Tab-separated table of C-alpha atoms in Angstrom:
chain	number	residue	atom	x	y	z
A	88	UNK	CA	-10.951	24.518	0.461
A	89	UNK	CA	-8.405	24.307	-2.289
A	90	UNK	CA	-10.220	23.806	-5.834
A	91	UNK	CA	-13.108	21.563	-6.836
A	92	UNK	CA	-12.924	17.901	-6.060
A	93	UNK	CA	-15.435	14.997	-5.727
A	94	UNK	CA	-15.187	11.357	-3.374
A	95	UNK	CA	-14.925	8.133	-5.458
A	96	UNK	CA	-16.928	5.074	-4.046
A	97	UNK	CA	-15.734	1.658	-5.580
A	98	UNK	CA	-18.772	-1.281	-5.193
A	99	UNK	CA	-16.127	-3.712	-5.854
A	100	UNK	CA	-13.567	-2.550	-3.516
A	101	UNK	CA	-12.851	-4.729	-0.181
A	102	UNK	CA	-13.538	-1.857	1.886
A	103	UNK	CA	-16.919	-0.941	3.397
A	104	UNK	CA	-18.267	2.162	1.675
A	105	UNK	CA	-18.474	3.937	5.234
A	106	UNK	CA	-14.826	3.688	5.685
A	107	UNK	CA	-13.861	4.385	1.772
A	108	UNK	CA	-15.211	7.620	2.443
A	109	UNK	CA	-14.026	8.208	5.537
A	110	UNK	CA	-10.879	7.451	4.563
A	111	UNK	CA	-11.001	9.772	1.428
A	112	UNK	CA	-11.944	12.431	3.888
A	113	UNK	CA	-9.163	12.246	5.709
A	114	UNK	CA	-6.399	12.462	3.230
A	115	UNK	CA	-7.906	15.754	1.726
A	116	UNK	CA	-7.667	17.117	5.075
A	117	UNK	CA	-3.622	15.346	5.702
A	118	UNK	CA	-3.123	17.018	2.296
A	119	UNK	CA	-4.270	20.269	3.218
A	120	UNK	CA	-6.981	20.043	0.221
A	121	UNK	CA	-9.678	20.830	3.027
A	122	UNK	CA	-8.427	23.111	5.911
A	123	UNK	CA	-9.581	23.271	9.432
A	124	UNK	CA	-12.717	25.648	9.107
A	125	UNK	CA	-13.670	24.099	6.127
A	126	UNK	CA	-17.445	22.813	5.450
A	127	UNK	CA	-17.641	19.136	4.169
A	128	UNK	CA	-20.680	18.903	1.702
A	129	UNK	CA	-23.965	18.771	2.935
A	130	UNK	CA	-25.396	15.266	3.892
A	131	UNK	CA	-27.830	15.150	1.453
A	132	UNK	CA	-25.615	16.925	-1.633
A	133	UNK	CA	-23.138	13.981	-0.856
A	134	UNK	CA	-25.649	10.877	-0.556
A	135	UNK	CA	-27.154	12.345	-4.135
A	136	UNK	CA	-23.523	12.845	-5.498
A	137	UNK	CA	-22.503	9.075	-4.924
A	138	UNK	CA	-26.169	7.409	-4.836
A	139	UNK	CA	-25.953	6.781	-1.275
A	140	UNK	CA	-28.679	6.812	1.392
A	141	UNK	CA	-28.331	10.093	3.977
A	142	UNK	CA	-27.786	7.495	7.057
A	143	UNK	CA	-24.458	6.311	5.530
A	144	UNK	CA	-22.974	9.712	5.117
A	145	UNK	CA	-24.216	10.637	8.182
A	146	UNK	CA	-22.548	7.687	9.819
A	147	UNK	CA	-19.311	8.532	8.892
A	148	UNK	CA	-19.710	12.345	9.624
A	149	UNK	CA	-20.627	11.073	13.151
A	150	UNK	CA	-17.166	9.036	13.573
A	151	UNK	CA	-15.225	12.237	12.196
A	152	UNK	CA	-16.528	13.957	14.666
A	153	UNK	CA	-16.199	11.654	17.654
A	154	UNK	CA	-12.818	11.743	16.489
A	155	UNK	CA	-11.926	14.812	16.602
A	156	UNK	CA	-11.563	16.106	13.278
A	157	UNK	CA	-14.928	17.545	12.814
A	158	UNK	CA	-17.466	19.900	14.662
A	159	UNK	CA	-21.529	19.005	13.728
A	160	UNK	CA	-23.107	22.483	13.791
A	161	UNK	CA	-26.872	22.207	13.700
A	162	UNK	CA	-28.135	24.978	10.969
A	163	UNK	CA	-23.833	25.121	9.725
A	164	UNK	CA	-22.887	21.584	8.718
A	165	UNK	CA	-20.250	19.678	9.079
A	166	UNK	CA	-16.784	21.505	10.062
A	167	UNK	CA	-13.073	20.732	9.814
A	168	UNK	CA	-11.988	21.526	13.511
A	169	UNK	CA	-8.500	22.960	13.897
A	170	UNK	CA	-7.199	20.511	16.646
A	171	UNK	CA	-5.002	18.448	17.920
A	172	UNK	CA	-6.390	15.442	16.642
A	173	UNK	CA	-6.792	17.451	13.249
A	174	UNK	CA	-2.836	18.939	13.827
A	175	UNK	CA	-1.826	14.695	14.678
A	176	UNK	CA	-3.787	13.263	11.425
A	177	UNK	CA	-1.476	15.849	9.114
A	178	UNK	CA	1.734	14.690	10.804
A	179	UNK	CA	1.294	10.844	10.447
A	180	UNK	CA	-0.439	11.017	7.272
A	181	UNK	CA	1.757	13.577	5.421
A	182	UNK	CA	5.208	11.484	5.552
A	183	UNK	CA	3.119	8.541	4.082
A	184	UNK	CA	2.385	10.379	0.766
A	185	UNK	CA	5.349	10.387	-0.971
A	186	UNK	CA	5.915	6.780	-0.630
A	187	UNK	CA	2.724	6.176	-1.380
A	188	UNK	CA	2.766	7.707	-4.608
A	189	UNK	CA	6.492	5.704	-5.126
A	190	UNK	CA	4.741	2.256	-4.876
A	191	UNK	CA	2.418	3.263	-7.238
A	192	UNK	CA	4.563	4.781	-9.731
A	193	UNK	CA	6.460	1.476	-9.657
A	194	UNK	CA	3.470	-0.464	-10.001
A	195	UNK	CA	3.025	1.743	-13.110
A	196	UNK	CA	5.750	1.138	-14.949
A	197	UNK	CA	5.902	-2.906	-14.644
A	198	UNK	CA	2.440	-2.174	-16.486
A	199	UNK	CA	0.400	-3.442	-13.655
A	200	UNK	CA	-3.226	-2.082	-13.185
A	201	UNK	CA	-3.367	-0.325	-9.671
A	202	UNK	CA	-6.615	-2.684	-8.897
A	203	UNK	CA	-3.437	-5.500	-9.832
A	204	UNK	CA	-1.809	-4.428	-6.675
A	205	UNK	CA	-4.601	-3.091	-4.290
A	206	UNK	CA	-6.954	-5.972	-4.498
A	207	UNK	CA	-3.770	-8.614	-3.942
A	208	UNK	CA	-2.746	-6.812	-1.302
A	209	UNK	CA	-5.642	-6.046	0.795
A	210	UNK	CA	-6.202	-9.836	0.507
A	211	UNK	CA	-3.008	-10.709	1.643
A	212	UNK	CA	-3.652	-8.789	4.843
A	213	UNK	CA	-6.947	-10.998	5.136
A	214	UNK	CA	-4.911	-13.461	5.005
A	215	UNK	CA	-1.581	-13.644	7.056
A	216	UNK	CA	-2.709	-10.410	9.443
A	217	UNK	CA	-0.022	-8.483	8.807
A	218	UNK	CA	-1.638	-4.996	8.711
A	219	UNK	CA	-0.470	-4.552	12.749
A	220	UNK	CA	2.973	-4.892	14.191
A	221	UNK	CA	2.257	-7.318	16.774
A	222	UNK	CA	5.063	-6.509	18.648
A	223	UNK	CA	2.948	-3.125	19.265
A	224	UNK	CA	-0.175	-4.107	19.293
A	225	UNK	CA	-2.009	-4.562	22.215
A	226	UNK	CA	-5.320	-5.906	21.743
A	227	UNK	CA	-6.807	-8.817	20.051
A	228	UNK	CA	-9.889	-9.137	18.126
A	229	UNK	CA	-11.632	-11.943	17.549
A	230	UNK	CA	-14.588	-12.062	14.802
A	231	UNK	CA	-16.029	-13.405	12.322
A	232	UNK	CA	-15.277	-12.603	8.511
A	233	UNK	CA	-18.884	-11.982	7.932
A	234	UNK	CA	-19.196	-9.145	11.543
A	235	UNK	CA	-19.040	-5.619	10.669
A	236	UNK	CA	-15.167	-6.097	12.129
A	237	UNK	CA	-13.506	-2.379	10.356
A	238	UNK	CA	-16.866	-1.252	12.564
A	239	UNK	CA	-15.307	-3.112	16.075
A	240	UNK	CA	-11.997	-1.942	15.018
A	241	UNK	CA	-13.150	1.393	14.538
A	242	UNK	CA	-14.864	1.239	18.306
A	243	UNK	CA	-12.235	-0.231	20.360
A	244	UNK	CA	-9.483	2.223	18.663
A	245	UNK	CA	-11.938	5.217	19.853
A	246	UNK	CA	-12.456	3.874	22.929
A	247	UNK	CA	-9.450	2.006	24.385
A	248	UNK	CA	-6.773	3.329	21.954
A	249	UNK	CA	-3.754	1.174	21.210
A	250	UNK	CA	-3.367	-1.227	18.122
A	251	UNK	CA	-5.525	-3.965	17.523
A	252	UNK	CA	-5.063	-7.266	15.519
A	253	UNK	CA	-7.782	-8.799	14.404
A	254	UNK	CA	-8.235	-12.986	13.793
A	255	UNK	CA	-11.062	-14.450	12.662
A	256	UNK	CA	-13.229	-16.987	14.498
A	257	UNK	CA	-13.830	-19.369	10.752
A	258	UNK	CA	-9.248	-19.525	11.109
A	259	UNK	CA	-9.362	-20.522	14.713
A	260	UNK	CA	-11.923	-23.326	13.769
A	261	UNK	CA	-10.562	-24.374	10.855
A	262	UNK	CA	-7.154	-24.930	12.541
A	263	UNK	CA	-5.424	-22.475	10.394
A	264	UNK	CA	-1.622	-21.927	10.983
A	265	UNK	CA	-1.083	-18.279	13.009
A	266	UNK	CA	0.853	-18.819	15.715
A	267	UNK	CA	-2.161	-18.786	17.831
A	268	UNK	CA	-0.077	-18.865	21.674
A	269	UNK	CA	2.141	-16.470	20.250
A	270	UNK	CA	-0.374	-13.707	19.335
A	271	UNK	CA	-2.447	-14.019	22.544
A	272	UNK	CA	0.819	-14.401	24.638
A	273	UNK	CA	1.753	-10.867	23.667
A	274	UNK	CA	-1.923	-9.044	23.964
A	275	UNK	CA	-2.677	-7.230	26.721
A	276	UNK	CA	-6.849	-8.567	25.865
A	277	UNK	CA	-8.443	-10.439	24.205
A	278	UNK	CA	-12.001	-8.565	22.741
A	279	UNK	CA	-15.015	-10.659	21.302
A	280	UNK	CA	-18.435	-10.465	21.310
A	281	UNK	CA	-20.695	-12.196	23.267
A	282	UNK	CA	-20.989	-14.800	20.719
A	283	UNK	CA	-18.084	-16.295	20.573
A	284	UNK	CA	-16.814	-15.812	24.322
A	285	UNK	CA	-17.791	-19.065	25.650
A	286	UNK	CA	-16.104	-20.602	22.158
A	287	UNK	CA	-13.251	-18.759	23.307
A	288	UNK	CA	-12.806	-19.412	27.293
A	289	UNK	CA	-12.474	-22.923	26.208
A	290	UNK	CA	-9.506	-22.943	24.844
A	291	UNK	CA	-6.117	-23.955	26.264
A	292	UNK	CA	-4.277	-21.006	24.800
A	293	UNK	CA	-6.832	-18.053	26.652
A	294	UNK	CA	-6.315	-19.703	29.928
A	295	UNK	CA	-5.498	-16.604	32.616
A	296	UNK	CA	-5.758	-14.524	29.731
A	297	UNK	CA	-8.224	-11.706	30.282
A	298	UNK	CA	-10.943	-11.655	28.112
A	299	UNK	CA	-13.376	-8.848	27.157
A	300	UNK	CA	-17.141	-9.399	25.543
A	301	UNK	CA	-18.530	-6.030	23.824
A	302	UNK	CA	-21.799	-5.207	22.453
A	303	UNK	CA	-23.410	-3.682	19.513
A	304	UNK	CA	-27.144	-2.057	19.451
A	305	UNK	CA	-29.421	-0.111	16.752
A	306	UNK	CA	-29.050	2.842	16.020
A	307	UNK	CA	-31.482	5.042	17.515
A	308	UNK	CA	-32.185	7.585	14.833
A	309	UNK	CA	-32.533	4.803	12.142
A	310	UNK	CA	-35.045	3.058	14.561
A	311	UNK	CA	-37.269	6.401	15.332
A	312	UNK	CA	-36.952	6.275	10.941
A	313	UNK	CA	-38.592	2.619	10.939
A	314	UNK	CA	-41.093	3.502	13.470
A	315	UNK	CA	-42.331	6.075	11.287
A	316	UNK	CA	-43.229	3.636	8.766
A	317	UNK	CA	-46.688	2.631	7.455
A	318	UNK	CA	-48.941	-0.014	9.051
A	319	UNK	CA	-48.179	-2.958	7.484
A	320	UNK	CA	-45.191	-1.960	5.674
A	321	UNK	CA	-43.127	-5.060	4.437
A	322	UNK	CA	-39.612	-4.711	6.172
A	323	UNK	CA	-36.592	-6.637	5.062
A	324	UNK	CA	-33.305	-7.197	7.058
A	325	UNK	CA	-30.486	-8.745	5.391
A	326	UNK	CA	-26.844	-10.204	6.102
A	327	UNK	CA	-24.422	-12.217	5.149
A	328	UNK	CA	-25.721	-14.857	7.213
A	329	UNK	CA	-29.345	-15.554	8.803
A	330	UNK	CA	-28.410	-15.402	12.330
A	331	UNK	CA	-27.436	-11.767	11.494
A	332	UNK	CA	-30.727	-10.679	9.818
A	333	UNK	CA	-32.717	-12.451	12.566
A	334	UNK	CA	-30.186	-10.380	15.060
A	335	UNK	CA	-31.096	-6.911	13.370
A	336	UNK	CA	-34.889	-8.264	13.413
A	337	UNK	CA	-34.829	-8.727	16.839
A	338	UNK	CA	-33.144	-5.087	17.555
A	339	UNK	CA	-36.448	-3.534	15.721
A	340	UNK	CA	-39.265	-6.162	17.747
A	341	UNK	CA	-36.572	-5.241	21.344
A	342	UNK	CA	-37.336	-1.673	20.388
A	343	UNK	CA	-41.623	-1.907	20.351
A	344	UNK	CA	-41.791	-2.500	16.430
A	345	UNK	CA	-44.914	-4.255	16.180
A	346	UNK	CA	-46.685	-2.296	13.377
A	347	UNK	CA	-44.590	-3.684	10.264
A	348	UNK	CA	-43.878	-7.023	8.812
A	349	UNK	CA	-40.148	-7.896	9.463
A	350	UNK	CA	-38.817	-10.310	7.071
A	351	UNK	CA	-35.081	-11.712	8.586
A	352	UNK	CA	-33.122	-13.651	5.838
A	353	UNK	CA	-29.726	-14.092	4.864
A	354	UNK	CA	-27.608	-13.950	1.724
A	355	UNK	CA	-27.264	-17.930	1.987
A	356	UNK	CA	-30.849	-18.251	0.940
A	357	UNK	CA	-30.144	-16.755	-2.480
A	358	UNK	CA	-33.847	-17.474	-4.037
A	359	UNK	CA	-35.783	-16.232	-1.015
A	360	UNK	CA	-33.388	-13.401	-0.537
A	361	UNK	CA	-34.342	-12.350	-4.561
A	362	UNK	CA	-38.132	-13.060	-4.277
A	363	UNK	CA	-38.134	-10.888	-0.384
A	364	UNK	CA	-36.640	-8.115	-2.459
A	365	UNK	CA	-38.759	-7.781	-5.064
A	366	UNK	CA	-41.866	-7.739	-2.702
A	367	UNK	CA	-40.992	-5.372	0.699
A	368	UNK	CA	-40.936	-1.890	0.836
A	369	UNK	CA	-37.691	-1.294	2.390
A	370	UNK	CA	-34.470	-3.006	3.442
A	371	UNK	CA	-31.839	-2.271	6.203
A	372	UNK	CA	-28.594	-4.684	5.207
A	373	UNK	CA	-25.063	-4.965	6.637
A	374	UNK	CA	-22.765	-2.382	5.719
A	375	UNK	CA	-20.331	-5.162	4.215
A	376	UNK	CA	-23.132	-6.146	1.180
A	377	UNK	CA	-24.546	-2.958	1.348
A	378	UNK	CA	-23.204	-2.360	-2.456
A	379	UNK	CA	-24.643	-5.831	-3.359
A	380	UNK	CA	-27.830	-5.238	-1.826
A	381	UNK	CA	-28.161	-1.887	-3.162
A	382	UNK	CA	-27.158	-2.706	-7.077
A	383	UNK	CA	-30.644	-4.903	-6.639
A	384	UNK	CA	-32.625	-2.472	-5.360
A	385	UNK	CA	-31.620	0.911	-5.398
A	386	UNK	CA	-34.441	2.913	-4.135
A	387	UNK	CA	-35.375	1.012	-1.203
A	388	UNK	CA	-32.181	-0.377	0.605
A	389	UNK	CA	-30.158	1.627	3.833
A	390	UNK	CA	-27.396	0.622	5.622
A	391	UNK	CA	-28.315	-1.010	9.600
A	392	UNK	CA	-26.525	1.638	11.629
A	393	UNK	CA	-25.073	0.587	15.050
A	394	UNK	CA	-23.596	1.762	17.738
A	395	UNK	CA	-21.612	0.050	20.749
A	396	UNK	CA	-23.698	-0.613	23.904
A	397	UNK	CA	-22.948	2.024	27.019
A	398	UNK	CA	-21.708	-0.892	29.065
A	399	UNK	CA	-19.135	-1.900	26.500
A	400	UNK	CA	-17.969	1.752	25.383
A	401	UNK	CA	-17.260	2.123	29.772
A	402	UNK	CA	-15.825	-1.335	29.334
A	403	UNK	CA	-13.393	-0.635	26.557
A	404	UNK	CA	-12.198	2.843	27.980
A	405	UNK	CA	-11.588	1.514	31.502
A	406	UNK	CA	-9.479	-1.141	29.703
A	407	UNK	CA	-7.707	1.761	27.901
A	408	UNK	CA	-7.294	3.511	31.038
A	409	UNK	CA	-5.679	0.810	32.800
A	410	UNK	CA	-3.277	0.049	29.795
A	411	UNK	CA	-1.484	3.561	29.620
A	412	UNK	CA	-1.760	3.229	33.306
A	413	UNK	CA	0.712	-0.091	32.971
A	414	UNK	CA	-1.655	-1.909	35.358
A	415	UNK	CA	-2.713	-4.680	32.626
């Protein structure tokens, strides 16, 4: 490892913390600041560095790993591999740098602040869904704004490979101008959730198009770390949105949580979500208010880890098979 350096997490950036550091990860390695054999700092050095709870870092060790970039050695830590997913990262991102750092030299000297450009940007991608060639991209997400949707992303790339371009379920409603029979003319699947299927079969443009519903659970380790809890402990679950809370809620009662009080609320109740804060003992939120959550209080809020169901990961790598395969 070449030098001293430390990871940067932005509250205010549009970018879940999981994948800011993830991300940040990843160009050390591209830029050959960590090698392959390598240790990335310990799990709980790192969550104390940037204030974080343990799950979080662990989380995104856990995607490293699955792909391919790092080896989780129980007793070691967490290990740069020297692969070929390590060896393809380098080549892609290495080319990128350069012009990279030309955009932002420009930016510099019209006098812009970098946030001037960044922030614009990343909404404009919101936006108009420009972030994926769709003339290569192969799948289509559908989501909502407020779903964990860098998570599905993150899931059906793993998975099935390919591109995906994402729309979001609040545009399709609200009638907004994309081009709708154009995008799903040219994807080889359209991927929801459960959800919003049904929403979806009904419309003219999806007709004979094939359609794929995926699903998210707990994670496991965090629910063995709520079971643990003390009788009677006050639990709060919090999303953007109630149905979200009350879905996370549910996850703990499906898993045999009886002992605890769960509290399910969303951040549209803004006085009941302050006065549940102040009075539970812990809170599990949605990685996308996390930061929000977390500002509030500090000592008692964890990100709601999930993972995708069996079924769905089969699902999405059969559908990956079959698209290399040229028989979708």
């Amino acid at each position: 490892m070449k030098g001293n350096f430390s990871f940067k997490i932005d509250e205010n950036f549009p970018l879940p913390i999981n994948v800011q550091l993830q991300e940040q990860i990843k160009w050390l390695i591209a830029m050959s600041v960590i090698m392959p054999g390598d240790f990335l700092p310990p799990t709980n050095f790192l969550a104390e560095q940037l204030q974080l709870n343990r799950n979080t870092i662990n989380r995104v060790y856990t995607q490293l790993r699955d792909e391919g970039l790092v080896s989780l050695q129980k007793g070691r830590g967490t290990q740069v591999t020297d692969s070929e997913e390590t060896r393809q990262l380098i080549a892609n991102r290495q080319p990128l740098f350069p012009k990279i750092q030309g955009v932002l030299e420009k930016t510099t000297e019209q006098g812009l602040a970098l946030r001037d450009l960044l922030i614009p940007t990343f909404a404009y991608l919101q936006l108009f869904q420009t972030d994926v060639d769709l003339s290569t991209a192969e799948f289509c997400l559908v989501v909502s704004r407020e779903d964990d949707y860098y998570f599905y992303e993150s899931e059906i790339i793993r998975y099935a490979g390919g591109k995906v371009h994402t729309i979001f379920i609040e545009d399709l409603r609200n009638d907004v101008n994309l081009n709708i029979e154009e995008i799903f003319r040219t994807m080889k699947c359209l991927i929801t959730t459960w959800q919003y299927m049904r929403e979806l079969e009904l419309l003219p443009t999806t007709v004979n198009k094939q359609m794929l519903a995926i699903g998210f659970i707990a994670e496991l380790s965090m629910l063995i770390d709520i079971s643990k809890l003390n009788l009677g402990s006050k639990v709060a679950f919090i999303s953007p949105v109630g149905s979200g809370a009350q879905w996370m809620a549910d996850q703990a009662r499906g898993a045999g949580i009886s002992h605890i009080e769960i509290i399910p609320i969303g951040m549209d109740s803004l006085n009941e979500l302050l006065y549940t804060i102040e009075k539970v003992d812990k809170i599990y939120t949605s990685s996308v208010i996390y930061k929000q959550i977390h500002k509030l209080a500090p000592d008692k809020t964890y990100v709601f880890g999930m993972q995708l169901e069996q079924s769905s990961q089969t699902l999405l790598s059969e559908l990956g098979r079959r698209t290399k395969e040229g028989s979708i």
